[in-house]
Amino acid sequence: MTTNTALEEKFREVGGKRPYVQRLFGRIAGVYDLMNKLMSLGLDGYWRKRAARYLALATGQTGLDLGAGTADLSIAVINGSGPGTKMIGMDITPEMLDEGRRKLVRMGLQDRIELRVGDAEHIELPDNSVDGCCSAFTVRNLTNIKQGFSEMLRVVRPGGRVVCLEISHPPGKIFGTLFYLYFYKLAPLFGTVIGKAFEEYNYLPNSLTTFPKAPALKEIMEEAGWSDVRYYYLNGGIVAIHVGTKAE
Ligand SMILES: C[S@@+](CC[C@H](N)C(=O)[O-])C[C@H]1O[C@@H](n2cnc3c(N)ncnc32)[C@H](O)[C@@H]1O
């Protein structure tokens, strides 16, 4: 396993975590969806559907998907909402968005989901301009998680929600050990053999090492100003969905 010091060295070599992450996702954009399905054993679609339900956008409202990538969370939100609901998907990696745009055209959803290049830590939207904000597997990649949640709070209208779906640290001992074995050993092997991307799929487990456990992530969201923050573990805590509300 690559140590985090080694990972930090890699970030430094390319000028920081953000450019490292951007290049990494740029390289794997073409295989990203397939690898997601394989590595999550087909569970990723269910996880996004659950996250979309917590966002609970009403008919005609607009949501923001940060680190939208190939647009699967935005699609889940739209599929679970009434007519007229719209999504803006932002991501720092143009190659991921290009894959997403092709998918939206195939699905006829290009008028309801707009994909733009944009940074979750410096969101180019006015204050209180969206009805809710969500992300799937993005927050782990941020340089400053609290800054990301502060920006989300700024752009969401009072009363709106934030929903964060992320890989987590399963709390159960036996299940936790099995998960770590899978996540640190088998999943990178899939990535290397099938995705032909050794470094990229080694970054995945290493990015979890320093990522806060669910209760600590809740605290970060509260420090950023989100109210009524709760989290829900799915599938034994492999992933967690954190939900918060912007006070009226
Ligand atoms: C693991 S992918 C998740 C993509 C998508 N949300 C999904 O559910 O499959 C993480 C995405 O976050 C994007 N990302 C990383 N840091 C970001 C940032 N600061 N702002 C916006 N997007 C970012 C990456 O480019 C990548 O597309």
GROMACS .gro file of C-alpha atoms and ligand atoms in nm:
model
  275
    1MET     CA    1   0.000   0.000   0.000
    2THR     CA    2   0.131   0.344  -0.091
    3THR     CA    3   0.178   0.551   0.223
    4ASN     CA    4   0.008   0.886   0.251
    5THR     CA    5   0.348   1.055   0.267
    6ALA     CA    6   0.415   0.906  -0.076
    7LEU     CA    7   0.077   1.033  -0.195
    8GLU     CA    8   0.149   1.381  -0.058
    9GLU     CA    9   0.480   1.375  -0.246
   10LYS     CA   10   0.287   1.296  -0.567
   11PHE     CA   11   0.053   1.590  -0.500
   12ARG     CA   12   0.355   1.819  -0.452
   13GLU     CA   13   0.514   1.700  -0.779
   14VAL     CA   14   0.218   1.826  -0.985
   15GLY     CA   15   0.143   2.140  -0.780
   16GLY     CA   16  -0.114   2.012  -0.527
   17LYS     CA   17  -0.399   1.767  -0.469
   18ARG     CA   18  -0.643   1.942  -0.703
   19PRO     CA   19  -0.428   1.913  -1.021
   20TYR     CA   20  -0.331   1.557  -0.919
   21VAL     CA   21  -0.699   1.455  -0.884
   22GLN     CA   22  -0.793   1.633  -1.207
   23ARG     CA   23  -0.525   1.453  -1.411
   24LEU     CA   24  -0.608   1.121  -1.249
   25PHE     CA   25  -0.979   1.138  -1.336
   26GLY     CA   26  -0.888   1.273  -1.681
   27ARG     CA   27  -0.694   0.953  -1.748
   28ILE     CA   28  -0.964   0.710  -1.630
   29ALA     CA   29  -1.276   0.893  -1.758
   30GLY     CA   30  -1.334   0.638  -2.036
   31VAL     CA   31  -1.340   0.337  -1.801
   32TYR     CA   32  -1.484   0.515  -1.496
   33ASP     CA   33  -1.847   0.395  -1.520
   34LEU     CA   34  -1.757   0.033  -1.590
   35MET     CA   35  -1.501   0.023  -1.309
   36ASN     CA   36  -1.752   0.177  -1.067
   37LYS     CA   37  -2.002  -0.100  -1.138
   38LEU     CA   38  -1.739  -0.373  -1.107
   39MET     CA   39  -1.568  -0.243  -0.794
   40SER     CA   40  -1.892  -0.170  -0.608
   41LEU     CA   41  -2.032  -0.508  -0.721
   42GLY     CA   42  -2.318  -0.320  -0.885
   43LEU     CA   43  -2.423  -0.135  -0.567
   44ASP     CA   44  -2.324   0.216  -0.679
   45GLY     CA   45  -2.654   0.280  -0.861
   46TYR     CA   46  -2.854   0.192  -0.548
   47TRP     CA   47  -2.635   0.420  -0.332
   48ARG     CA   48  -2.690   0.717  -0.566
   49LYS     CA   49  -3.066   0.649  -0.578
   50ARG     CA   50  -3.078   0.666  -0.197
   51ALA     CA   51  -2.874   0.989  -0.192
   52ALA     CA   52  -3.103   1.143  -0.456
   53ARG     CA   53  -3.405   1.062  -0.239
   54TYR     CA   54  -3.254   1.250   0.059
   55LEU     CA   55  -3.203   1.559  -0.159
   56ALA     CA   56  -3.581   1.556  -0.215
   57LEU     CA   57  -3.603   1.826  -0.481
   58ALA     CA   58  -3.959   1.938  -0.550
   59THR     CA   59  -4.099   1.988  -0.901
   60GLY     CA   60  -3.941   2.288  -1.072
   61GLN     CA   61  -3.649   2.321  -0.830
   62THR     CA   62  -3.279   2.333  -0.923
   63GLY     CA   63  -3.009   2.124  -0.760
   64LEU     CA   64  -2.631   2.132  -0.777
   65ASP     CA   65  -2.416   1.817  -0.810
   66LEU     CA   66  -2.053   1.879  -0.715
   67GLY     CA   67  -1.788   1.655  -0.868
   68ALA     CA   68  -2.064   1.541  -1.103
   69GLY     CA   69  -1.819   1.339  -1.315
   70THR     CA   70  -2.012   1.129  -1.568
   71ALA     CA   71  -2.342   1.267  -1.428
   72ASP     CA   72  -2.484   0.953  -1.260
   73LEU     CA   73  -2.596   1.130  -0.939
   74SER     CA   74  -2.758   1.413  -1.136
   75ILE     CA   75  -2.940   1.152  -1.345
   76ALA     CA   76  -3.059   0.973  -1.029
   77VAL     CA   77  -3.194   1.304  -0.892
   78ILE     CA   78  -3.377   1.385  -1.216
   79ASN     CA   79  -3.519   1.033  -1.246
   80GLY     CA   80  -3.657   1.062  -0.893
   81SER     CA   81  -3.805   1.413  -0.936
   82GLY     CA   82  -4.107   1.564  -1.104
   83PRO     CA   83  -4.110   1.749  -1.438
   84GLY     CA   84  -3.926   2.079  -1.455
   85THR     CA   85  -3.664   1.987  -1.197
   86LYS     CA   86  -3.314   2.077  -1.317
   87MET     CA   87  -2.959   1.995  -1.216
   88ILE     CA   88  -2.630   2.178  -1.260
   89GLY     CA   89  -2.338   1.936  -1.248
   90MET     CA   90  -1.991   2.081  -1.182
   91ASP     CA   91  -1.656   1.909  -1.202
   92ILE     CA   92  -1.291   2.010  -1.238
   93THR     CA   93  -1.221   1.731  -1.493
   94PRO     CA   94  -1.345   1.812  -1.847
   95GLU     CA   95  -1.291   1.452  -1.966
   96MET     CA   96  -1.538   1.320  -1.704
   97LEU     CA   97  -1.795   1.582  -1.807
   98ASP     CA   98  -1.750   1.491  -2.176
   99GLU     CA   99  -1.838   1.129  -2.093
  100GLY     CA  100  -2.137   1.261  -1.895
  101ARG     CA  101  -2.256   1.484  -2.182
  102ARG     CA  102  -2.254   1.193  -2.427
  103LYS     CA  103  -2.459   0.991  -2.177
  104LEU     CA  104  -2.713   1.273  -2.130
  105VAL     CA  105  -2.764   1.301  -2.506
  106ARG     CA  106  -2.818   0.923  -2.528
  107MET     CA  107  -3.075   0.948  -2.248
  108GLY     CA  108  -3.240   1.266  -2.379
  109LEU     CA  109  -3.165   1.449  -2.051
  110GLN     CA  110  -2.938   1.723  -2.187
  111ASP     CA  111  -3.205   1.992  -2.135
  112ARG     CA  112  -3.250   1.904  -1.768
  113ILE     CA  113  -2.888   1.856  -1.661
  114GLU     CA  114  -2.627   2.117  -1.745
  115LEU     CA  115  -2.265   2.010  -1.697
  116ARG     CA  116  -2.002   2.279  -1.636
  117VAL     CA  117  -1.636   2.289  -1.540
  118GLY     CA  118  -1.620   2.424  -1.184
  119ASP     CA  119  -1.451   2.382  -0.848
  120ALA     CA  120  -1.647   2.265  -0.541
  121GLU     CA  121  -1.420   2.470  -0.315
  122HIS     CA  122  -1.487   2.795  -0.509
  123ILE     CA  123  -1.835   2.756  -0.657
  124GLU     CA  124  -1.910   3.002  -0.937
  125LEU     CA  125  -2.273   3.063  -0.840
  126PRO     CA  126  -2.442   3.347  -0.647
  127ASP     CA  127  -2.544   3.311  -0.279
  128ASN     CA  128  -2.874   3.125  -0.216
  129SER     CA  129  -2.908   3.038  -0.586
  130VAL     CA  130  -2.988   2.661  -0.574
  131ASP     CA  131  -3.252   2.462  -0.384
  132GLY     CA  132  -3.016   2.185  -0.276
  133CYS     CA  133  -2.666   2.052  -0.325
  134CYS     CA  134  -2.536   1.696  -0.350
  135SER     CA  135  -2.219   1.504  -0.420
  136ALA     CA  136  -2.119   1.141  -0.466
  137PHE     CA  137  -1.764   1.024  -0.397
  138THR     CA  138  -1.631   1.379  -0.439
  139VAL     CA  139  -1.567   1.516  -0.090
  140ARG     CA  140  -1.282   1.268  -0.027
  141ASN     CA  141  -1.098   1.434  -0.315
  142LEU     CA  142  -1.122   1.791  -0.186
  143THR     CA  143  -0.815   1.972  -0.056
  144ASN     CA  144  -1.017   2.138   0.220
  145ILE     CA  145  -1.341   1.958   0.309
  146LYS     CA  146  -1.473   2.233   0.539
  147GLN     CA  147  -1.416   2.496   0.269
  148GLY     CA  148  -1.623   2.277   0.032
  149PHE     CA  149  -1.913   2.253   0.278
  150SER     CA  150  -1.895   2.631   0.348
  151GLU     CA  151  -1.925   2.700  -0.023
  152MET     CA  152  -2.221   2.459  -0.050
  153LEU     CA  153  -2.389   2.646   0.238
  154ARG     CA  154  -2.335   2.979   0.064
  155VAL     CA  155  -2.501   2.876  -0.264
  156VAL     CA  156  -2.797   2.678  -0.119
  157ARG     CA  157  -3.109   2.879  -0.030
  158PRO     CA  158  -3.226   2.886   0.336
  159GLY     CA  159  -3.425   2.569   0.406
  160GLY     CA  160  -3.239   2.374   0.132
  161ARG     CA  161  -3.043   2.056   0.187
  162VAL     CA  162  -2.694   1.922   0.138
  163VAL     CA  163  -2.645   1.550   0.070
  164CYS     CA  164  -2.302   1.388   0.070
  165LEU     CA  165  -2.255   1.025  -0.041
  166GLU     CA  166  -1.907   0.894   0.034
  167ILE     CA  167  -1.713   0.576   0.098
  168SER     CA  168  -1.687   0.539   0.476
  169HIS     CA  169  -1.522   0.336   0.748
  170PRO     CA  170  -1.752   0.042   0.841
  171PRO     CA  171  -1.799   0.046   1.222
  172GLY     CA  172  -1.831  -0.335   1.267
  173LYS     CA  173  -1.500  -0.515   1.340
  174ILE     CA  174  -1.537  -0.830   1.128
  175PHE     CA  175  -1.718  -0.662   0.841
  176GLY     CA  176  -1.473  -0.369   0.864
  177THR     CA  177  -1.175  -0.602   0.827
  178LEU     CA  178  -1.330  -0.777   0.526
  179PHE     CA  179  -1.410  -0.441   0.369
  180TYR     CA  180  -1.056  -0.309   0.416
  181LEU     CA  181  -0.917  -0.630   0.265
  182TYR     CA  182  -1.139  -0.584  -0.038
  183PHE     CA  183  -1.090  -0.209  -0.068
  184TYR     CA  184  -0.713  -0.203  -0.021
  185LYS     CA  185  -0.618  -0.526  -0.199
  186LEU     CA  186  -0.881  -0.655  -0.441
  187ALA     CA  187  -1.034  -0.334  -0.576
  188PRO     CA  188  -0.695  -0.187  -0.684
  189LEU     CA  189  -0.621  -0.521  -0.851
  190PHE     CA  190  -0.944  -0.495  -1.055
  191GLY     CA  191  -0.843  -0.141  -1.149
  192THR     CA  192  -0.496  -0.247  -1.255
  193VAL     CA  193  -0.599  -0.554  -1.454
  194ILE     CA  194  -0.927  -0.438  -1.607
  195GLY     CA  195  -0.891  -0.060  -1.599
  196LYS     CA  196  -0.517  -0.078  -1.684
  197ALA     CA  197  -0.463   0.201  -1.432
  198PHE     CA  198  -0.240   0.099  -1.142
  199GLU     CA  199  -0.169   0.441  -0.989
  200GLU     CA  200  -0.527   0.560  -1.032
  201TYR     CA  201  -0.687   0.264  -0.858
  202ASN     CA  202  -0.428   0.271  -0.580
  203TYR     CA  203  -0.521   0.632  -0.510
  204LEU     CA  204  -0.876   0.516  -0.430
  205PRO     CA  205  -0.801   0.327  -0.105
  206ASN     CA  206  -0.531   0.572  -0.005
  207SER     CA  207  -0.771   0.863  -0.032
  208LEU     CA  208  -0.986   0.693   0.235
  209THR     CA  209  -0.702   0.655   0.487
  210THR     CA  210  -0.709   1.017   0.595
  211PHE     CA  211  -1.080   1.072   0.523
  212PRO     CA  212  -1.277   1.137   0.846
  213LYS     CA  213  -1.507   0.872   0.992
  214ALA     CA  214  -1.881   0.946   0.965
  215PRO     CA  215  -1.918   1.119   1.309
  216ALA     CA  216  -1.615   1.342   1.238
  217LEU     CA  217  -1.749   1.433   0.893
  218LYS     CA  218  -2.078   1.532   1.057
  219GLU     CA  219  -1.881   1.767   1.287
  220ILE     CA  220  -1.702   1.926   0.991
  221MET     CA  221  -2.038   1.993   0.824
  222GLU     CA  222  -2.169   2.150   1.146
  223GLU     CA  223  -1.856   2.366   1.179
  224ALA     CA  224  -1.919   2.483   0.821
  225GLY     CA  225  -2.265   2.600   0.935
  226TRP     CA  226  -2.502   2.317   0.832
  227SER     CA  227  -2.789   2.243   1.073
  228ASP     CA  228  -2.965   1.922   1.172
  229VAL     CA  229  -2.684   1.707   1.027
  230ARG     CA  230  -2.751   1.331   1.027
  231TYR     CA  231  -2.579   1.039   0.863
  232TYR     CA  232  -2.698   0.701   0.741
  233TYR     CA  233  -2.476   0.400   0.681
  234LEU     CA  234  -2.559   0.179   0.382
  235ASN     CA  235  -2.448  -0.183   0.340
  236GLY     CA  236  -2.284  -0.209   0.682
  237GLY     CA  237  -2.111   0.130   0.655
  238ILE     CA  238  -1.923   0.077   0.327
  239VAL     CA  239  -2.073   0.410   0.235
  240ALA     CA  240  -2.240   0.684   0.439
  241ILE     CA  241  -2.490   0.949   0.334
  242HIS     CA  242  -2.466   1.273   0.533
  243VAL     CA  243  -2.763   1.510   0.514
  244GLY     CA  244  -2.782   1.867   0.646
  245THR     CA  245  -3.017   2.163   0.619
  246LYS     CA  246  -2.945   2.536   0.580
  247ALA     CA  247  -3.121   2.717   0.863
  248GLU     CA  248  -3.406   2.950   0.753
  249LIG     C1  249  -1.502   0.952  -0.778
  249LIG     S1  250  -1.554   1.071  -0.895
  249LIG     C2  251  -1.729   1.080  -0.865
  249LIG     C3  252  -1.808   1.117  -0.986
  249LIG     C4  253  -1.959   1.111  -0.970
  249LIG     N1  254  -2.004   1.201  -0.868
  249LIG     C5  255  -2.010   0.973  -0.943
  249LIG     O1  256  -2.100   0.957  -0.858
  249LIG     O2  257  -1.964   0.878  -1.006
  249LIG     C6  258  -1.498   1.220  -0.820
  249LIG     C7  259  -1.516   1.339  -0.911
  249LIG     O3  260  -1.491   1.458  -0.835
  249LIG     C8  261  -1.425   1.550  -0.917
  249LIG     N2  262  -1.359   1.649  -0.831
  249LIG     C9  263  -1.253   1.631  -0.750
  249LIG     N3  264  -1.223   1.746  -0.685
  249LIG    C10  265  -1.313   1.838  -0.726
  249LIG    C11  266  -1.336   1.975  -0.697
  249LIG     N4  267  -1.257   2.043  -0.613
  249LIG     N5  268  -1.439   2.037  -0.756
  249LIG    C12  269  -1.520   1.972  -0.844
  249LIG     N6  270  -1.501   1.843  -0.879
  249LIG    C13  271  -1.401   1.776  -0.820
  249LIG    C14  272  -1.331   1.463  -1.001
  249LIG     O4  273  -1.288   1.528  -1.116
  249LIG    C15  274  -1.420   1.342  -1.029
  249LIG     O5  275  -1.491   1.356  -1.148
   0.00000   0.00000   0.00000
